[in-house]
Structures are given as structure tokens and as C-alpha cells.
Short mmCIF file of C-alpha atoms and ligand atoms in Angstrom, two decimals:
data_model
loop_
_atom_site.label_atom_id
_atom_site.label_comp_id
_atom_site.label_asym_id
_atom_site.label_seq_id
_atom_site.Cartn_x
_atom_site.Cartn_y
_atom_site.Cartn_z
CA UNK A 1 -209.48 131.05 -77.73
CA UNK A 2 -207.61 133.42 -75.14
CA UNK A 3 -203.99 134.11 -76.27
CA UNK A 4 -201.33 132.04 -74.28
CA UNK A 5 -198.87 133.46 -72.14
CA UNK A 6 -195.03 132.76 -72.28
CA UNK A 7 -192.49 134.01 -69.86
CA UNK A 8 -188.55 134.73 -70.09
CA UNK A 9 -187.86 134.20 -66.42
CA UNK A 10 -184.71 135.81 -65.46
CA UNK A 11 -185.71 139.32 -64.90
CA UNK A 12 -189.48 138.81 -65.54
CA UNK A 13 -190.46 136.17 -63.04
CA UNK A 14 -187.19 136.22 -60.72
CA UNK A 15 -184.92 139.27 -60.06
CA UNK A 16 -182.10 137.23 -61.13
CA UNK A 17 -180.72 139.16 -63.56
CA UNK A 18 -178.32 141.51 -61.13
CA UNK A 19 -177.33 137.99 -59.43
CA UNK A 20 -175.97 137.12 -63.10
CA UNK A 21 -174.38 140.04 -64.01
CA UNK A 22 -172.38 140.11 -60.72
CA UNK A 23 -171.35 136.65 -61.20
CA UNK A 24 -169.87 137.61 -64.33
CA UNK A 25 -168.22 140.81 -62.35
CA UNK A 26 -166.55 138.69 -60.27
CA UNK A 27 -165.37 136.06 -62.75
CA UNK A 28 -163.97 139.07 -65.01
CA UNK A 29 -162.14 140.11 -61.75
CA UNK A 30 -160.68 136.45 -60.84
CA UNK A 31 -159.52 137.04 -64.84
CA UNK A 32 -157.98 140.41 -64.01
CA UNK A 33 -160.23 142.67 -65.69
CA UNK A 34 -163.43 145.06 -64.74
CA UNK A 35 -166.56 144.08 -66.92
CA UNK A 36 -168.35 147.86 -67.50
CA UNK A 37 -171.77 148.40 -66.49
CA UNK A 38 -172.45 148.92 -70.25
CA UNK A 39 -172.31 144.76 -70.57
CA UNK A 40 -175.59 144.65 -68.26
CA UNK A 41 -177.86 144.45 -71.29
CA UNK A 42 -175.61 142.55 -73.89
CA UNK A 43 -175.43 139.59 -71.34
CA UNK A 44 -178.87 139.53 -70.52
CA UNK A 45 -181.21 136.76 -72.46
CA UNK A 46 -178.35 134.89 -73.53
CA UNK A 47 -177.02 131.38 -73.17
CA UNK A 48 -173.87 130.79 -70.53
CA UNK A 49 -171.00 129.56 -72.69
CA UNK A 50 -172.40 132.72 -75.00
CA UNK A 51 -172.10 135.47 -72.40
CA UNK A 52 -168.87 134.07 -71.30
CA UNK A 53 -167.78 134.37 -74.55
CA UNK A 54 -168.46 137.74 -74.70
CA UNK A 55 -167.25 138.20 -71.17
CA UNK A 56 -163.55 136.78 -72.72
CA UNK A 57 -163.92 138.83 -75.66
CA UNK A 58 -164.20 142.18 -73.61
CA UNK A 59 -161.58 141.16 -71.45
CA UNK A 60 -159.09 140.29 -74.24
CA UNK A 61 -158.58 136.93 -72.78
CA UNK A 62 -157.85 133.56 -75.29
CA UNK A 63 -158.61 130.38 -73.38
CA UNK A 64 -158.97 126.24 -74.44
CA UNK A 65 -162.60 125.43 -74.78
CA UNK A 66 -161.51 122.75 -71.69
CA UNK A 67 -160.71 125.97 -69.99
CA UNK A 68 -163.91 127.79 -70.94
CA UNK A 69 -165.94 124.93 -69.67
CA UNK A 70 -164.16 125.26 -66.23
CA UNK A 71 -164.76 128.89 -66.25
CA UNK A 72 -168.27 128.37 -66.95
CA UNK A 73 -169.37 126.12 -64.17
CA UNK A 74 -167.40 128.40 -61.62
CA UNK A 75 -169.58 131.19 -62.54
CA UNK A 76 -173.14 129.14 -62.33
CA UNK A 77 -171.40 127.60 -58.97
CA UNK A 78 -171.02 130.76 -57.60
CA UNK A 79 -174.10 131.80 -59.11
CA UNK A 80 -175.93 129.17 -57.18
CA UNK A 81 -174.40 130.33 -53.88
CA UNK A 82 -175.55 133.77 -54.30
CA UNK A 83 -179.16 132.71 -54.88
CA UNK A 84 -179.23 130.66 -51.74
CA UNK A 85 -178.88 133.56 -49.45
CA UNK A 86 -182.01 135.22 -50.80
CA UNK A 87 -184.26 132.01 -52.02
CA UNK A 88 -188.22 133.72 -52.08
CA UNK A 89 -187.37 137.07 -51.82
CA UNK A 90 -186.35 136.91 -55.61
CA UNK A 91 -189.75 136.55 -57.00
CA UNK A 92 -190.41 139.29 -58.60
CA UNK A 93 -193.52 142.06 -57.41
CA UNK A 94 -196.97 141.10 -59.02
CA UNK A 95 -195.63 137.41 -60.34
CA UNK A 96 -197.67 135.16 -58.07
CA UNK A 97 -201.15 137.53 -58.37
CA UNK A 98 -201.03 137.71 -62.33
CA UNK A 99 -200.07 133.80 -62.83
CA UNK A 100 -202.94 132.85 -59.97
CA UNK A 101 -205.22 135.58 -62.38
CA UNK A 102 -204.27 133.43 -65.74
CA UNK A 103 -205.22 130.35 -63.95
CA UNK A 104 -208.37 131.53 -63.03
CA UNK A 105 -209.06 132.47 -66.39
CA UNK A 106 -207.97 129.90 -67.50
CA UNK A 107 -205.04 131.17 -69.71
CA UNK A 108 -202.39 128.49 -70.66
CA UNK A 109 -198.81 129.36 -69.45
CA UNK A 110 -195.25 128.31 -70.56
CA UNK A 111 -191.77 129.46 -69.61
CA UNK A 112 -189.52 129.88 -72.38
CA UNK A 113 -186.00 130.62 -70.79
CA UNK A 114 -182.36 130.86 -72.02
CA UNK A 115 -181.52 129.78 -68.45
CA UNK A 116 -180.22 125.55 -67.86
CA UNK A 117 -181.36 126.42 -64.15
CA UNK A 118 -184.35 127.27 -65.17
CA UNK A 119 -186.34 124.37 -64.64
CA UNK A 120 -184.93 123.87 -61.04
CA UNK A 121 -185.21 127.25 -59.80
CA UNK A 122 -188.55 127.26 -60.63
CA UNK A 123 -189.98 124.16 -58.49
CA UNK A 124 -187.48 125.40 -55.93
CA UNK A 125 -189.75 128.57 -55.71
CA UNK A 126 -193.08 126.32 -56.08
CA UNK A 127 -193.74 127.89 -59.38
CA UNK A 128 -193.57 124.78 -61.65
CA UNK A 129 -197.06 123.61 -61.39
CA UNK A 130 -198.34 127.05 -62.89
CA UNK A 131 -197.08 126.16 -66.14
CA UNK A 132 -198.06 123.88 -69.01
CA UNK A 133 -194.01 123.59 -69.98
CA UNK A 134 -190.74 124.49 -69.13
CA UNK A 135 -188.60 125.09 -71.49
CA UNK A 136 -185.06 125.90 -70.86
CA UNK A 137 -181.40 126.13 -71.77
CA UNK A 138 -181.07 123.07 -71.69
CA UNK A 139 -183.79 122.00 -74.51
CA UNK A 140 -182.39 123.96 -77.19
CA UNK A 141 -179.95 124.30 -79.58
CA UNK A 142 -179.95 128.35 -80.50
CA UNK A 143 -179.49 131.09 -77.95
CA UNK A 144 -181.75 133.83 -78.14
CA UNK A 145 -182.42 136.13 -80.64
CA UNK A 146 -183.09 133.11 -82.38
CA UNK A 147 -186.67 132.07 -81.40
CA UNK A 148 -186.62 128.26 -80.79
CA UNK A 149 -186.90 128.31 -76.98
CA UNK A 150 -190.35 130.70 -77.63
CA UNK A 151 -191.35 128.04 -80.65
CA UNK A 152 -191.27 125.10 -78.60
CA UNK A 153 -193.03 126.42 -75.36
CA UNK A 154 -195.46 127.42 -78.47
CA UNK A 155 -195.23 123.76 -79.67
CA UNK A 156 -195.77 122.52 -75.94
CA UNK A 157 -199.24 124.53 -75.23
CA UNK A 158 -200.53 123.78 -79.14
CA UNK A 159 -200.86 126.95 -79.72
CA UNK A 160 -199.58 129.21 -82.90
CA UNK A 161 -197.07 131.89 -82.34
CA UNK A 162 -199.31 134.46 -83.48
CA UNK A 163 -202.38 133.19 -79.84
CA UNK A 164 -198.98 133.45 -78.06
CA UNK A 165 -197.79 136.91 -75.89
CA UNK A 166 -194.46 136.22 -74.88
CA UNK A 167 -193.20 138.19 -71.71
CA UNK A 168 -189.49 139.27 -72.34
CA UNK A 169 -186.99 141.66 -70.72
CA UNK A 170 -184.15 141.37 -72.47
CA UNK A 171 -183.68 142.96 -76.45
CA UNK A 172 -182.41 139.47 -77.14
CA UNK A 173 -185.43 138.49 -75.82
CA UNK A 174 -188.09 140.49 -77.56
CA UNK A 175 -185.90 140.38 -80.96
CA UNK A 176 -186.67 136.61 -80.76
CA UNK A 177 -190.49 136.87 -79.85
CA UNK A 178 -190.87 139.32 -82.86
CA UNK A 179 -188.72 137.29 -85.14
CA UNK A 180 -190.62 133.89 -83.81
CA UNK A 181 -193.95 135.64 -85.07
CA UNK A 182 -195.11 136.15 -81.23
CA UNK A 183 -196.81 139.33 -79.48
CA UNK A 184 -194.31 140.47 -77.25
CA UNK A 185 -194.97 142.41 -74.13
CA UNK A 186 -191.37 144.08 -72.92
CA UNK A 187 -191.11 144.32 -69.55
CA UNK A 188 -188.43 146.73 -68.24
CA UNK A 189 -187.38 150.39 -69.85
CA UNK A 190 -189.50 151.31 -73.42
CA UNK A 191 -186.21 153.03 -74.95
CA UNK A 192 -184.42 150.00 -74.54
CA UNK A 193 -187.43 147.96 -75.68
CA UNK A 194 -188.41 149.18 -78.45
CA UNK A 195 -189.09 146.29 -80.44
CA UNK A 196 -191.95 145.03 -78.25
CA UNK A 197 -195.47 145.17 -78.80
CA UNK A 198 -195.76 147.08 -76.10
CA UNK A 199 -193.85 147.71 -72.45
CA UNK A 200 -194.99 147.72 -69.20
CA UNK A 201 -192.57 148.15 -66.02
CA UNK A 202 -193.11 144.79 -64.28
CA UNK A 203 -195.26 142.19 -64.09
CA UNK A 204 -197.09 144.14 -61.66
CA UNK A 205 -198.39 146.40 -63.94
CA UNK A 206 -199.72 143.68 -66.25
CA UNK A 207 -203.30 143.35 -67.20
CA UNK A 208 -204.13 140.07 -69.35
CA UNK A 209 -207.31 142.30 -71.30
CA UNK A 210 -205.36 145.18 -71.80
CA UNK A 211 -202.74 143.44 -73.35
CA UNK A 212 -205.27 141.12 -75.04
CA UNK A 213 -207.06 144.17 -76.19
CA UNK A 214 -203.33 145.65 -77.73
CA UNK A 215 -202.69 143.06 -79.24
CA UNK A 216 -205.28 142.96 -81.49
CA UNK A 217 -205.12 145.93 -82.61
C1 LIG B 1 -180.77 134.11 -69.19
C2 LIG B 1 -180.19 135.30 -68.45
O1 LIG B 1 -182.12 133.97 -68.85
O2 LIG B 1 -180.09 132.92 -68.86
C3 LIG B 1 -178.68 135.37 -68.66
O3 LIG B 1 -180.81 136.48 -68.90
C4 LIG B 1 -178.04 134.05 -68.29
O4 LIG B 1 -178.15 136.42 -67.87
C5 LIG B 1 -178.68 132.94 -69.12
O5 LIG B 1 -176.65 134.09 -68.53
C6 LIG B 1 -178.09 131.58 -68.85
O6 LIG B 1 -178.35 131.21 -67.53
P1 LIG B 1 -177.74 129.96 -66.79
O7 LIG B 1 -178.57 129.89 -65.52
O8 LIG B 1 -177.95 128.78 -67.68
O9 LIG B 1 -176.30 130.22 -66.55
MG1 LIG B 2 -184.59 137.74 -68.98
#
């Protein structure tokens, strides 16, 4: 049986992840405070109402959970906007070549994202039909590091966590995979992904064998 594949998407099938951070930029600034570069990687992986808790935590600021929601659909409205100006162009290098390559082996795929807009940004991009199951931020209860949104792509394909690779780029991310039981292929920097089976710079890079051939040792 070939191993599965599962993939995070922000930052591993879209180049989202700068669009996100700057959304929360500019909501900290509407707040009256600068978020520091040094938040890039905490806020990656993460739900939204749990990144804009840490976004209110850095900038000292108390608010009414009514309040928080408000706060939170400004940011994914604005979020929105900013991914309409650049619609394609945020696939990622190498992501269309290496999911047509899994097809053609004939390699199962899921998406296992922390993302609610997952789902539609996906078949917005034409990307849906490449995978088994979607699952989002809006199927589960836990954020990531907890592994539930790997486990039920997992459950989804029928396959155990152990014939699964997920794809990750975030620590949240790849803490999860491990914790979940999965192979984990980091994709991004290998100091700050040092958890991960192995890491590879982008999807572009990615060979199913080699990894295949890693992974079991
Ligand atoms: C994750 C991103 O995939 O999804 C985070 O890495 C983002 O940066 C999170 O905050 C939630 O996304 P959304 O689209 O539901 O606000
Ligand atoms: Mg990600």
C-alpha cells in the first residue's frame, strides 16, 4: 500500500501565510500597537480566534468575547480582500506537478488545515477535486498542535497514521503530525523544523520515493 499524503495548506499549497500575518499587522495597528516580526511563526498553523488571542495578548489589550468575535471577522474580511487581488498567483511553485504526480500514481491525498477558508479557497483555485477530503477549521474542535484535523483526514482516506506523510510548515504543524503518530515532511527552514521527519524547501523539491524511501527507514 503506498503511504497517503496529507497537506497543511497555508504555506504548503498556497503562499498565504504572509497574507495572514499582514492581516494581523494591520488589525494590531487599527488596535494601536505594532505586532513584531518575531509573531510570524507563533501565528502560523493556528486557529483564528487562537492567533487573535495571542495577537491581544501581545498587544496588552482586554476585550468582551462579543468584541473578539467582531475583531475576528474584520481580520478574515480583510483577509479575503487581500487574496482577491492575487487569486492563482498564490499557488505555491511545484504544487500542481507533485499532486498531478500522486494522482498518477495513484497516491490518496487529503488536506488537513487549521484554516475555516480552507475548503473554499481551495475549489476557488480548482484544487478540490485532487483530494479524497478536506478537512478544515471548521471540522474540528482542537487547534493544532493537537492532531485531530491530521486524524480525521487519516480517518477520511482509511488509512492509519503511521501509511500517512503529512506535509506541514508550521512547528504547530509538525508537533501535531508527530504527536498524531504521522511521518511528517517539514516544508520551510530545517532549524525551525526540527521536529519533522525530514525538511525539504517547498513542494517543489518533493519527491514521493524519496520521501517514501525516508520514511521507512
Ligand atoms: C492556518 C494559518 O492554516 O489557518 C494561520 O497558518 C491562520 O495563519 C489559520 O490564522 C486560520 O485561518 P482562517 O482562514 O480560518 O482565518
Ligand atoms: Mg501552514
Amino acid at each position: 500500500m503506498k503511504p497517503a499524503c496529507i497537506f497543511d495548506m497555508d504555506g504548503v499549497l498556497v503562499d498565504t501565510a504572509d497574507y495572514h500575518f499582514e492581516t494581523w499587522r494591520r488589525l494590531a495597528e487599527k488596535l494601536g500597537f505594532v505586532l513584531g516580526d518575531n509573531m510570524r511563526e507563533q501565528l502560523k498553523g493556528i486557529s483564528r480566534m487562537a492567533s487573535l488571542a495571542i495577537v491581544l495578548e501581545y498587544g496588552g489589550i482586554k476585550v468582551s468575547e462579543n468584541e473578539q468575535k467582531k475583531l475576528a471577522d474584520l481580520k478574515n474580511k480583510w483577509y479575503i480582500e487581500s487574496l482577491d487581488e492575487v487569486s492563482h498567483k498564490v499557488v505555491l511553485p511545484g504544487v500542481i506537478n507533485f499532486l498531478h504526480s500522486l494522482r498518477e500514481m495513484g497516491v490518496e491525498c487529503a488536506v488537513g488545515s487549521a484554516s475555516r477558508n480552507a475548503a473554499i479557497t481551495l475549489k476557488s483555485l480548482e484544487l478540490d477535486d485532487l483530494f479524497v477530503s478536506i478537512v478544515d477549521g471548521n471540522d474540528v474542535i482542537h487547534t493544532k498542535p493537537n492532531p485531530e484535523v491530521f486524524k480525521n483526514a487519516a480517518r477520511d482516506l482509511q488509512y492509519k497514521e503511521s501509511d500517512c506523510i503529512v506535509f506541514e510548515d508550521s512547528q504547530k504543524g509538525v508537533k501535531a503530525a508527530k504527536e498524531g503518530g504521522f511521518n511528517c515532511v517539514g516544508i520551510g527552514d530545517k532549524n525551525s523544523l526540527k521536529a519533522a521527519d525530514i525538511v525539504i524547501s517547498g513542494l517543489e523539491a518533493a519527491n514521493y520515493s524519496h520521501i517514501v524511501s525516508k520514511m521507512k527507514g
